[in-house]
Coordinates of C-alpha atoms and ligand atoms in Angstrom, one line a residue:
M21 CA -0.2 0.2 -0.2
N22 CA 1.3 3.5 -0.6
T23 CA 1.5 5.9 1.3
E24 CA -2.0 8.3 -0.2
D25 CA -4.2 4.4 0.0
I26 CA -3.0 4.5 3.8
V27 CA -4.4 8.0 4.8
I28 CA -7.8 7.5 2.3
R29 CA -7.9 4.2 4.3
L30 CA -7.1 5.5 7.7
N31 CA -9.7 8.3 7.4
E32 CA -12.5 5.5 6.2
L33 CA -11.2 3.9 9.8
K34 CA -11.7 7.2 11.7
L35 CA -14.7 7.6 10.5
L36 CA -15.5 4.5 11.8
S37 CA -13.8 3.9 15.1
Q38 CA -14.6 7.5 16.1
E39 CA -18.3 6.2 17.7
L40 CA -16.2 4.9 20.5
E41 CA -15.4 8.0 21.9
T42 CA -18.5 8.6 23.2
P43 CA -19.0 13.1 22.8
E44 CA -19.5 14.8 25.7
A45 CA -23.3 15.7 25.5
E46 CA -24.3 11.9 25.0
R47 CA -22.1 11.1 27.7
T48 CA -24.4 13.5 30.3
E49 CA -27.0 11.9 28.6
M50 CA -26.1 8.1 28.8
M51 CA -25.0 9.3 32.8
E52 CA -28.1 10.5 33.7
T53 CA -29.8 7.1 32.2
V54 CA -27.6 5.5 34.5
T55 CA -27.7 7.5 37.5
N56 CA -31.9 7.0 37.0
Y57 CA -31.5 3.1 36.3
A58 CA -29.3 2.8 39.8
N59 CA -31.8 5.0 41.6
Q60 CA -34.5 2.9 40.2
F61 CA -32.9 -0.7 41.1
I62 CA -31.6 1.1 44.9
G63 CA -34.9 1.8 45.9
N64 CA -36.9 -1.1 44.6
L65 CA -34.5 -3.0 46.8
D66 CA -37.3 -3.5 49.8
S67 CA -40.3 -4.6 47.7
T68 CA -38.2 -7.1 45.1
K69 CA -38.2 -10.6 46.1
A70 CA -34.1 -11.5 47.4
F71 CA -35.0 -14.9 45.1
N72 CA -36.4 -15.9 41.4
K73 CA -36.1 -19.5 40.2
E74 CA -36.3 -18.6 36.2
E75 CA -33.3 -19.1 34.1
S76 CA -32.1 -16.4 31.8
Y77 CA -31.9 -16.3 28.3
S78 CA -31.8 -13.3 25.2
L79 CA -28.4 -12.0 26.2
E80 CA -26.5 -13.4 23.2
I81 CA -24.8 -10.6 21.2
T82 CA -25.7 -9.5 17.5
N83 CA -24.4 -7.5 15.3
E84 CA -27.9 -5.2 16.1
K85 CA -27.1 -2.0 17.7
R86 CA -29.7 -1.2 20.6
S87 CA -29.9 2.0 22.4
L88 CA -28.0 2.2 26.4
P89 CA -32.4 2.4 27.6
A90 CA -33.0 -0.7 25.8
L91 CA -29.9 -2.9 27.3
L92 CA -30.8 -2.1 30.6
D93 CA -34.6 -2.9 30.2
L94 CA -33.5 -6.6 29.2
Y95 CA -30.6 -6.0 31.8
Q96 CA -33.2 -6.0 34.1
K97 CA -35.2 -8.2 32.9
E98 CA -33.0 -11.1 32.5
V99 CA -30.0 -10.4 35.0
V100 CA -31.4 -8.4 38.3
E101 CA -34.9 -10.3 37.7
K102 CA -33.3 -13.8 37.9
G103 CA -31.5 -16.1 40.5
I104 CA -30.1 -14.5 43.6
N105 CA -30.9 -10.5 44.7
A106 CA -27.3 -10.2 45.3
S107 CA -27.6 -6.5 46.5
S108 CA -30.7 -6.9 48.5
G109 CA -31.2 -6.7 52.3
K110 CA -33.1 -10.2 51.9
H111 CA -30.6 -12.0 50.3
L112 CA -29.5 -14.3 53.9
G113 CA -27.9 -17.2 51.6
Y114 CA -24.7 -18.3 50.8
I115 CA -22.2 -15.4 51.8
P116 CA -24.3 -12.5 51.0
G117 CA -23.0 -9.9 48.5
G118 CA -22.5 -5.7 49.4
G119 CA -22.6 -3.3 46.9
V120 CA -21.9 0.0 48.6
F121 CA -22.3 2.5 46.2
T122 CA -19.1 5.1 46.3
S123 CA -17.3 1.6 46.0
A124 CA -18.8 1.2 42.6
L125 CA -18.1 5.2 42.0
G126 CA -14.6 3.8 42.6
D127 CA -15.0 1.0 40.0
F128 CA -16.1 3.8 37.7
I129 CA -13.8 6.2 38.1
A130 CA -10.9 3.7 37.9
A131 CA -12.7 2.2 34.5
V132 CA -12.6 5.7 33.2
T133 CA -9.5 6.6 34.3
N134 CA -7.8 3.6 34.1
P135 CA -4.7 3.7 35.4
F136 CA -1.8 0.9 35.5
A137 CA -1.9 0.2 39.4
S138 CA 0.3 -2.8 38.8
V139 CA 3.0 -1.2 38.0
H140 CA 4.8 2.1 39.9
Y141 CA 6.4 3.3 37.2
A142 CA 3.5 3.2 35.1
S143 CA 0.9 4.7 37.6
P144 CA 2.6 5.4 40.9
G145 CA -0.5 6.7 42.3
A146 CA -2.5 4.2 41.5
A147 CA -0.1 1.3 43.1
T148 CA 0.5 3.4 46.3
I149 CA -3.3 3.4 46.6
E150 CA -3.3 -0.7 46.1
N151 CA -0.3 -0.6 48.8
E152 CA -2.0 1.8 50.9
V153 CA -4.9 -0.4 51.3
V154 CA -3.0 -3.5 51.7
N155 CA -1.5 -1.3 55.1
W156 CA -4.7 -0.2 56.1
L157 CA -4.9 -3.9 56.6
K158 CA -1.5 -5.1 58.0
K159 CA -2.8 -2.2 60.8
V160 CA -6.3 -3.8 61.3
F161 CA -4.4 -7.5 61.4
S162 CA -1.9 -6.4 63.7
F163 CA 0.4 -7.6 61.0
P164 CA 4.5 -6.3 60.5
E165 CA 5.2 -2.8 58.3
N166 CA 7.4 -5.2 56.3
A167 CA 4.8 -8.3 56.0
V168 CA 3.6 -7.9 51.9
G169 CA -0.3 -8.0 49.8
C170 CA -2.2 -7.8 47.7
L171 CA -5.8 -7.3 46.3
S172 CA -7.3 -9.7 44.5
S173 CA -10.5 -11.0 42.9
G174 CA -11.6 -12.7 45.9
G175 CA -10.7 -15.1 48.5
S176 CA -10.1 -18.3 45.9
I177 CA -7.4 -16.2 44.3
S178 CA -6.0 -15.3 47.6
T179 CA -5.7 -18.7 48.9
L180 CA -4.3 -19.3 45.9
I181 CA -1.3 -17.0 46.3
A182 CA -0.7 -17.7 50.1
F183 CA -0.3 -21.1 49.3
T184 CA 2.3 -20.5 46.5
A185 CA 4.3 -18.6 49.5
A186 CA 3.9 -21.7 52.0
R187 CA 4.8 -24.3 49.4
D188 CA 8.0 -22.3 48.3
H189 CA 8.9 -21.2 51.9
H190 CA 8.8 -24.9 52.3
K191 CA 10.0 -26.2 49.1
V192 CA 7.6 -28.9 49.2
K193 CA 7.9 -29.9 45.8
N194 CA 9.3 -33.0 43.2
E195 CA 8.9 -36.3 45.4
L196 CA 8.9 -34.1 48.6
I197 CA 5.2 -33.5 47.8
P198 CA 3.5 -36.5 49.1
K199 CA 5.6 -36.6 52.3
N200 CA 3.9 -33.2 53.0
V201 CA 0.6 -32.8 55.5
V202 CA -1.5 -30.1 55.5
Y203 CA -4.3 -29.9 58.5
L204 CA -7.9 -28.5 58.4
S205 CA -10.9 -29.6 59.5
E206 CA -14.1 -30.6 57.9
Q207 CA -15.5 -26.6 57.8
V208 CA -12.4 -25.3 55.6
H209 CA -14.1 -23.5 52.8
H210 CA -13.7 -25.7 49.3
S211 CA -11.4 -23.1 47.8
T212 CA -8.5 -24.6 50.4
Q213 CA -8.7 -28.0 48.7
K214 CA -9.1 -26.2 45.2
A215 CA -6.0 -24.5 45.7
L216 CA -3.9 -26.9 46.8
R217 CA -4.7 -28.7 43.5
I218 CA -4.5 -25.8 41.4
I219 CA -0.5 -25.1 42.5
G220 CA 0.1 -28.6 42.1
L221 CA 0.1 -30.0 45.9
E222 CA -2.7 -32.5 44.9
D223 CA -0.3 -34.9 46.5
V224 CA 0.2 -33.9 49.9
V225 CA -1.3 -35.8 52.5
I226 CA -4.6 -33.7 54.1
R227 CA -5.6 -34.3 57.4
Q228 CA -9.1 -33.4 58.8
V229 CA -8.7 -32.6 62.6
S230 CA -12.0 -32.8 64.1
M231 CA -14.1 -30.4 65.9
D232 CA -16.0 -29.9 68.9
A233 CA -19.4 -29.1 69.4
Q234 CA -18.7 -25.4 68.7
H235 CA -17.2 -26.8 64.9
K236 CA -14.3 -25.6 66.3
M237 CA -11.1 -27.6 65.4
R238 CA -10.0 -29.6 68.5
T239 CA -6.0 -28.5 69.1
D240 CA -5.8 -31.8 71.3
V241 CA -6.3 -33.7 67.9
L242 CA -4.3 -31.5 65.8
K243 CA -1.0 -32.1 68.3
D244 CA -1.8 -35.8 68.3
L245 CA -2.0 -36.2 64.6
I246 CA 1.1 -34.0 63.8
Q247 CA 3.0 -36.1 66.1
E248 CA 1.9 -38.9 64.8
D249 CA 2.4 -37.9 61.3
I250 CA 6.0 -36.8 62.5
S251 CA 6.4 -40.5 63.9
A252 CA 5.5 -42.1 60.2
G253 CA 7.9 -40.0 59.0
L254 CA 6.1 -37.5 56.9
H255 CA 6.4 -33.7 57.1
P256 CA 3.9 -31.4 58.7
F257 CA 3.3 -28.2 56.8
M258 CA 0.9 -26.0 57.0
I259 CA -1.9 -25.6 59.3
V260 CA -5.5 -24.3 57.8
A261 CA -7.6 -22.5 60.6
T262 CA -10.7 -20.0 59.7
A263 CA -11.9 -17.1 61.4
G264 CA -15.6 -17.7 60.1
T265 CA -16.7 -20.8 58.5
T266 CA -18.7 -20.2 55.8
D267 CA -21.3 -22.9 57.2
T268 CA -21.3 -22.3 60.8
G269 CA -19.4 -18.8 61.4
T270 CA -17.0 -19.9 63.9
I271 CA -13.4 -19.1 64.3
D272 CA -11.5 -21.6 65.1
P273 CA -9.1 -21.5 68.4
L274 CA -6.6 -19.2 66.3
D275 CA -3.9 -18.4 69.5
E276 CA -3.7 -22.0 70.4
I277 CA -3.0 -23.4 66.5
A278 CA -0.7 -20.4 66.2
D279 CA 1.4 -21.6 69.2
I280 CA 1.3 -25.4 67.9
A281 CA 2.2 -24.1 64.4
E282 CA 5.2 -22.5 65.7
N283 CA 5.9 -25.1 67.6
F284 CA 6.4 -27.7 64.5
K285 CA 8.1 -24.7 62.5
M286 CA 4.6 -25.1 60.3
W287 CA 3.2 -22.4 58.2
F288 CA -0.1 -21.4 59.9
H289 CA -2.8 -19.7 57.6
V290 CA -6.0 -18.2 58.6
D291 CA -8.9 -18.0 56.2
A292 CA -10.5 -14.8 57.0
A293 CA -12.3 -14.3 54.1
Y294 CA -15.4 -13.8 55.3
G295 CA -15.0 -13.0 59.2
G296 CA -12.1 -11.0 59.2
F297 CA -13.4 -7.6 59.4
F298 CA -15.4 -8.5 62.9
I299 CA -12.4 -8.1 64.2
M300 CA -13.0 -4.5 64.2
T301 CA -16.3 -5.2 66.6
S302 CA -16.6 -6.6 69.6
K303 CA -15.6 -10.2 69.0
K304 CA -12.5 -8.4 68.4
D305 CA -10.9 -11.1 71.2
L306 CA -12.1 -13.9 69.5
F307 CA -9.4 -13.3 66.8
K308 CA -6.2 -13.5 69.0
G309 CA -3.6 -15.4 67.4
I310 CA -4.6 -14.0 64.1
E311 CA -1.6 -11.4 64.0
K312 CA 0.8 -14.8 64.4
A313 CA -0.3 -16.5 61.1
N314 CA 2.3 -16.8 58.4
S315 CA -0.7 -15.8 55.5
L316 CA -4.5 -14.4 55.8
I317 CA -6.7 -13.6 53.3
V318 CA -9.7 -11.6 54.0
D319 CA -12.2 -10.9 51.6
P320 CA -13.5 -6.7 51.0
H321 CA -16.5 -7.8 49.2
K322 CA -17.5 -9.8 52.2
G323 CA -17.1 -8.0 55.6
L324 CA -16.7 -4.7 54.1
F325 CA -19.7 -4.7 51.9
L326 CA -18.1 -3.7 48.5
P327 CA -19.2 -5.2 45.3
Y328 CA -18.5 -8.9 44.3
G329 CA -14.6 -8.6 42.8
I330 CA -12.1 -7.4 45.5
G331 CA -9.9 -10.0 48.1
A332 CA -6.9 -9.3 49.7
V333 CA -4.3 -11.9 51.1
L334 CA -1.4 -10.7 53.6
V335 CA 1.9 -12.7 54.0
K336 CA 4.6 -12.2 56.2
D337 CA 7.6 -13.6 54.2
S338 CA 7.9 -11.1 51.2
E339 CA 10.5 -13.3 50.1
A340 CA 8.0 -16.2 49.1
V341 CA 5.9 -14.3 47.9
L342 CA 8.4 -13.2 45.6
H343 CA 9.7 -16.1 44.5
S344 CA 7.0 -17.1 42.1
N345 CA 5.6 -13.9 41.4
Y346 CA 8.3 -11.4 41.1
Y347 CA 9.3 -12.0 37.6
T348 CA 11.0 -9.6 34.9
A349 CA 10.8 -9.5 31.3
N350 CA 12.5 -7.3 28.2
Y351 CA 9.7 -5.3 27.1
M352 CA 9.7 -3.9 31.0
Q353 CA 13.6 -2.5 31.3
D354 CA 12.7 1.0 31.3
I355 CA 11.3 0.0 35.0
S356 CA 13.9 0.0 37.8
I357 CA 14.4 -2.2 40.7
D358 CA 13.4 -0.4 43.7
K359 CA 10.3 0.6 41.7
M360 CA 9.3 -3.0 41.2
L361 CA 9.7 -4.0 44.7
K362 CA 6.3 -1.2 45.0
S363 CA 4.6 -2.8 42.2
P364 CA 1.5 -5.3 42.8
A365 CA 2.7 -6.8 39.6
N366 CA 5.4 -8.6 41.9
L367 CA 3.1 -10.2 44.5
S368 CA 0.2 -11.5 42.2
P369 CA 0.2 -13.6 39.2
E370 CA -1.8 -10.8 38.1
L371 CA -0.5 -8.0 35.4
T372 CA -2.4 -6.2 33.8
K373 CA -5.5 -5.6 36.1
H374 CA -8.7 -3.4 37.2
F375 CA -7.3 -0.9 39.4
R376 CA -9.6 -2.6 42.5
G377 CA -7.6 -0.6 45.0
L378 CA -9.8 2.7 44.6
R379 CA -13.2 0.5 45.3
M380 CA -12.4 0.2 48.6
W381 CA -10.0 3.4 49.4
L382 CA -12.8 5.7 48.1
P383 CA -15.5 4.5 50.5
L384 CA -12.7 4.2 53.4
Q385 CA -11.2 7.7 53.1
F386 CA -15.3 8.7 52.2
H387 CA -17.1 7.3 55.1
G388 CA -14.5 6.4 57.6
V389 CA -14.7 3.1 59.7
E390 CA -17.6 3.9 62.1
P391 CA -20.7 3.1 59.7
I392 CA -19.0 -0.8 58.5
V393 CA -18.0 -1.2 62.0
A394 CA -21.7 -0.4 63.1
C395 CA -22.8 -2.3 60.3
L396 CA -20.9 -5.1 61.3
E397 CA -21.9 -5.3 64.9
E398 CA -25.8 -4.9 63.6
K399 CA -25.3 -8.0 61.6
L400 CA -24.4 -9.8 65.0
L401 CA -27.2 -8.6 66.6
L402 CA -29.6 -9.4 63.8
V403 CA -28.5 -13.2 64.0
H404 CA -29.3 -13.8 67.6
Y405 CA -32.8 -12.3 66.7
F406 CA -33.3 -14.4 64.4
R407 CA -32.4 -17.5 66.5
N408 CA -34.6 -15.9 69.0
K409 CA -37.6 -15.6 66.9
L410 CA -37.1 -19.2 65.0
V411 CA -36.3 -21.0 68.4
E412 CA -39.9 -19.4 69.1
L413 CA -41.7 -20.8 66.0
G414 CA -40.6 -24.3 67.2
F415 CA -37.2 -25.2 65.4
Q416 CA -34.2 -26.3 66.3
V417 CA -30.9 -24.0 66.2
G418 CA -27.3 -25.1 65.7
P419 CA -24.8 -23.7 68.7
E420 CA -24.8 -20.1 69.4
P421 CA -22.2 -18.3 66.6
D422 CA -19.2 -16.7 67.1
L423 CA -20.1 -14.5 64.2
S424 CA -23.1 -14.0 62.3
I425 CA -23.8 -17.1 60.6
S426 CA -26.0 -20.0 62.0
Y427 CA -28.6 -22.8 61.1
F428 CA -31.8 -24.4 61.9
W429 CA -33.9 -27.3 61.0
Y430 CA -37.4 -28.0 62.2
P431 CA -37.7 -31.4 64.6
F432 CA -40.0 -33.6 62.0
E433 CA -40.9 -36.3 64.1
K434 CA -40.5 -38.7 60.8
D435 CA -38.7 -38.2 57.8
A436 CA -36.7 -35.1 59.1
D437 CA -34.3 -34.3 56.4
E438 CA -36.6 -34.9 53.8
K439 CA -38.9 -32.5 55.5
N440 CA -36.5 -29.6 56.0
K441 CA -35.5 -30.0 52.4
L442 CA -39.3 -29.8 51.1
L443 CA -39.3 -26.6 53.4
M444 CA -36.1 -25.7 51.7
D445 CA -37.6 -25.7 48.3
E446 CA -40.9 -23.8 49.8
I447 CA -38.6 -20.8 50.6
H448 CA -36.6 -21.1 47.7
A449 CA -40.2 -21.0 45.6
D450 CA -41.6 -18.1 47.7
G451 CA -38.5 -16.3 47.5
T452 CA -39.1 -13.4 49.5
V453 CA -36.2 -14.0 51.4
F454 CA -33.4 -16.1 50.4
L455 CA -31.5 -19.0 52.5
S456 CA -29.6 -21.6 51.7
S457 CA -29.0 -25.5 52.8
S458 CA -25.9 -27.4 53.8
I459 CA -25.7 -30.4 55.6
I460 CA -24.0 -30.5 59.3
G461 CA -23.4 -33.7 61.8
N462 CA -25.0 -35.2 58.9
R463 CA -27.8 -33.3 59.3
F464 CA -29.9 -31.2 56.7
V465 CA -29.9 -27.5 57.8
I466 CA -30.4 -24.2 56.5
R467 CA -28.4 -21.8 56.7
T468 CA -28.7 -17.9 57.6
A469 CA -25.9 -15.7 57.0
V470 CA -26.3 -12.2 58.0
L471 CA -23.7 -10.4 56.1
A472 CA -25.9 -8.1 53.2
F473 CA -25.0 -4.2 54.8
R474 CA -28.7 -3.5 53.7
T475 CA -29.9 -6.0 56.2
K476 CA -31.6 -4.4 59.2
Q477 CA -34.7 -6.0 61.4
E478 CA -37.6 -5.6 59.0
N479 CA -36.0 -8.1 56.8
I480 CA -35.9 -10.2 59.2
D481 CA -39.2 -10.3 60.2
E482 CA -40.1 -10.6 56.7
A483 CA -37.6 -13.6 57.0
V484 CA -39.6 -14.9 59.5
A485 CA -43.1 -14.2 58.2
M486 CA -41.8 -16.4 55.4
I487 CA -40.7 -19.3 57.4
E488 CA -43.8 -19.9 59.0
A489 CA -46.0 -19.3 56.1
C490 CA -43.7 -21.9 54.7
L491 CA -43.4 -24.4 57.3
K492 CA -47.3 -24.5 57.5
K493 CA -47.2 -26.0 53.7
V494 CA -44.7 -28.6 55.1
I495 CA -46.4 -30.0 58.3
Ligands
PLP527 C1 -14.1 -18.6 54.6 C2 -14.5 -18.7 53.1 N1 -13.3 -18.7 52.4 C3 -13.0 -18.4 50.8 C4 -14.2 -18.2 50.1 C5 -13.8 -17.8 48.5 O1 -14.1 -16.8 48.4 P1 -14.5 -16.3 47.1 O2 -15.5 -17.0 46.8 O3 -14.2 -14.7 47.2 O4 -13.6 -16.6 46.1 C6 -15.2 -18.2 50.8 C7 -16.6 -18.2 49.9 O5 -17.7 -17.7 50.5 C8 -15.1 -18.3 52.2 O6 -16.8 -18.5 53.1

């Protein structure tokens, strides 16, 4: 192609592609449409069901252009009105989502400005925000200043980063893998086993440590298992404790486990994905020992009520984290080494990523922690309120939870599991409030996780009324 032809073609392409740079007047109109949509969505949350079992269709991408209002209508019908309404205060199942508005604004600004947050040289400001968020977390969990950490998409990826550091610190590789032992309780989240598999540790020995009546890991059993494994010539290398189990809201005895790990020179990992931020509440004492962990994960998209897509990991041994994640390449030669150490990319498998730090930094700076702590305290009280109401209806409830998750079942005289399953089906068919189920101690139970920042006493009252109505259909 000669230069003249190139210029002609470039002009044609410019005309076609300029649609991607939306003009200001159109931007303003679009923002208004989206703002109205967001306000309507939030305004209707209380009167909308938390669950609708219908499936979604009609979301196929075609070449046909559609207007923004038409697309928002489609989104409302096919996405928002189907499945679990995760932003609702009536979402009391699994681990409820958040959706603090200022965090959404942080996401919007991050996407518009689009800084390259992974590398300090590329955006010293964005990388510093990511690092300041990690520094704040270190203070919350009393981790030392020289610990490292990064933001991830959530608990599962944070666990991968933490376990990779544990693996590299203890040099668990090749023929040593089947001789290394990991200790965890039955209530550990499944992302733990998944992470071990993904990082090549599928063949380590996994010991399930039994639990006491409160679903806490039994440290006497843990010690015995470790001793037995050492006598058998194995290498106990990591203990995974949970600060807030997914099914029962239990905090393992962290301080005792920390001492055992130290005694046997093992890696001590704490999964605080769900429960971690309750350390800022009246439950602080239950977290004693968390500061001794070698690694810790915590999910701001759970206990800080931020929208899905932000987890965090803290690790004390920076070298262990750098071992797998620090890498340089020819195309990065403009970046100096000291700047590299300030770059989130060197502590995580991700290079290019969404600038997540802003969705946490902005709400923390804007609101401060006081309303967050109040909201967490409220969740702790609400779960007690809920349990009391259920007992009044004749339900059996699990042991008093450490945090805001609990479970219950109706003591039908015959076929209790079958009938509680029917009750769960009725609750799902009703959908006013969403609850989920689990199997605990071989029993089918209905779970409640009170963590949505929008959950208030009225929502629990609605849940109780719904459960009572559904129970009448099953009895
Ligand atoms: C205790 C615990 N750990 C880890 C995870 C996994 O986190 P994520 O879903 O953010 O990957 C969860 C999720 O519910 C959890 O409850």
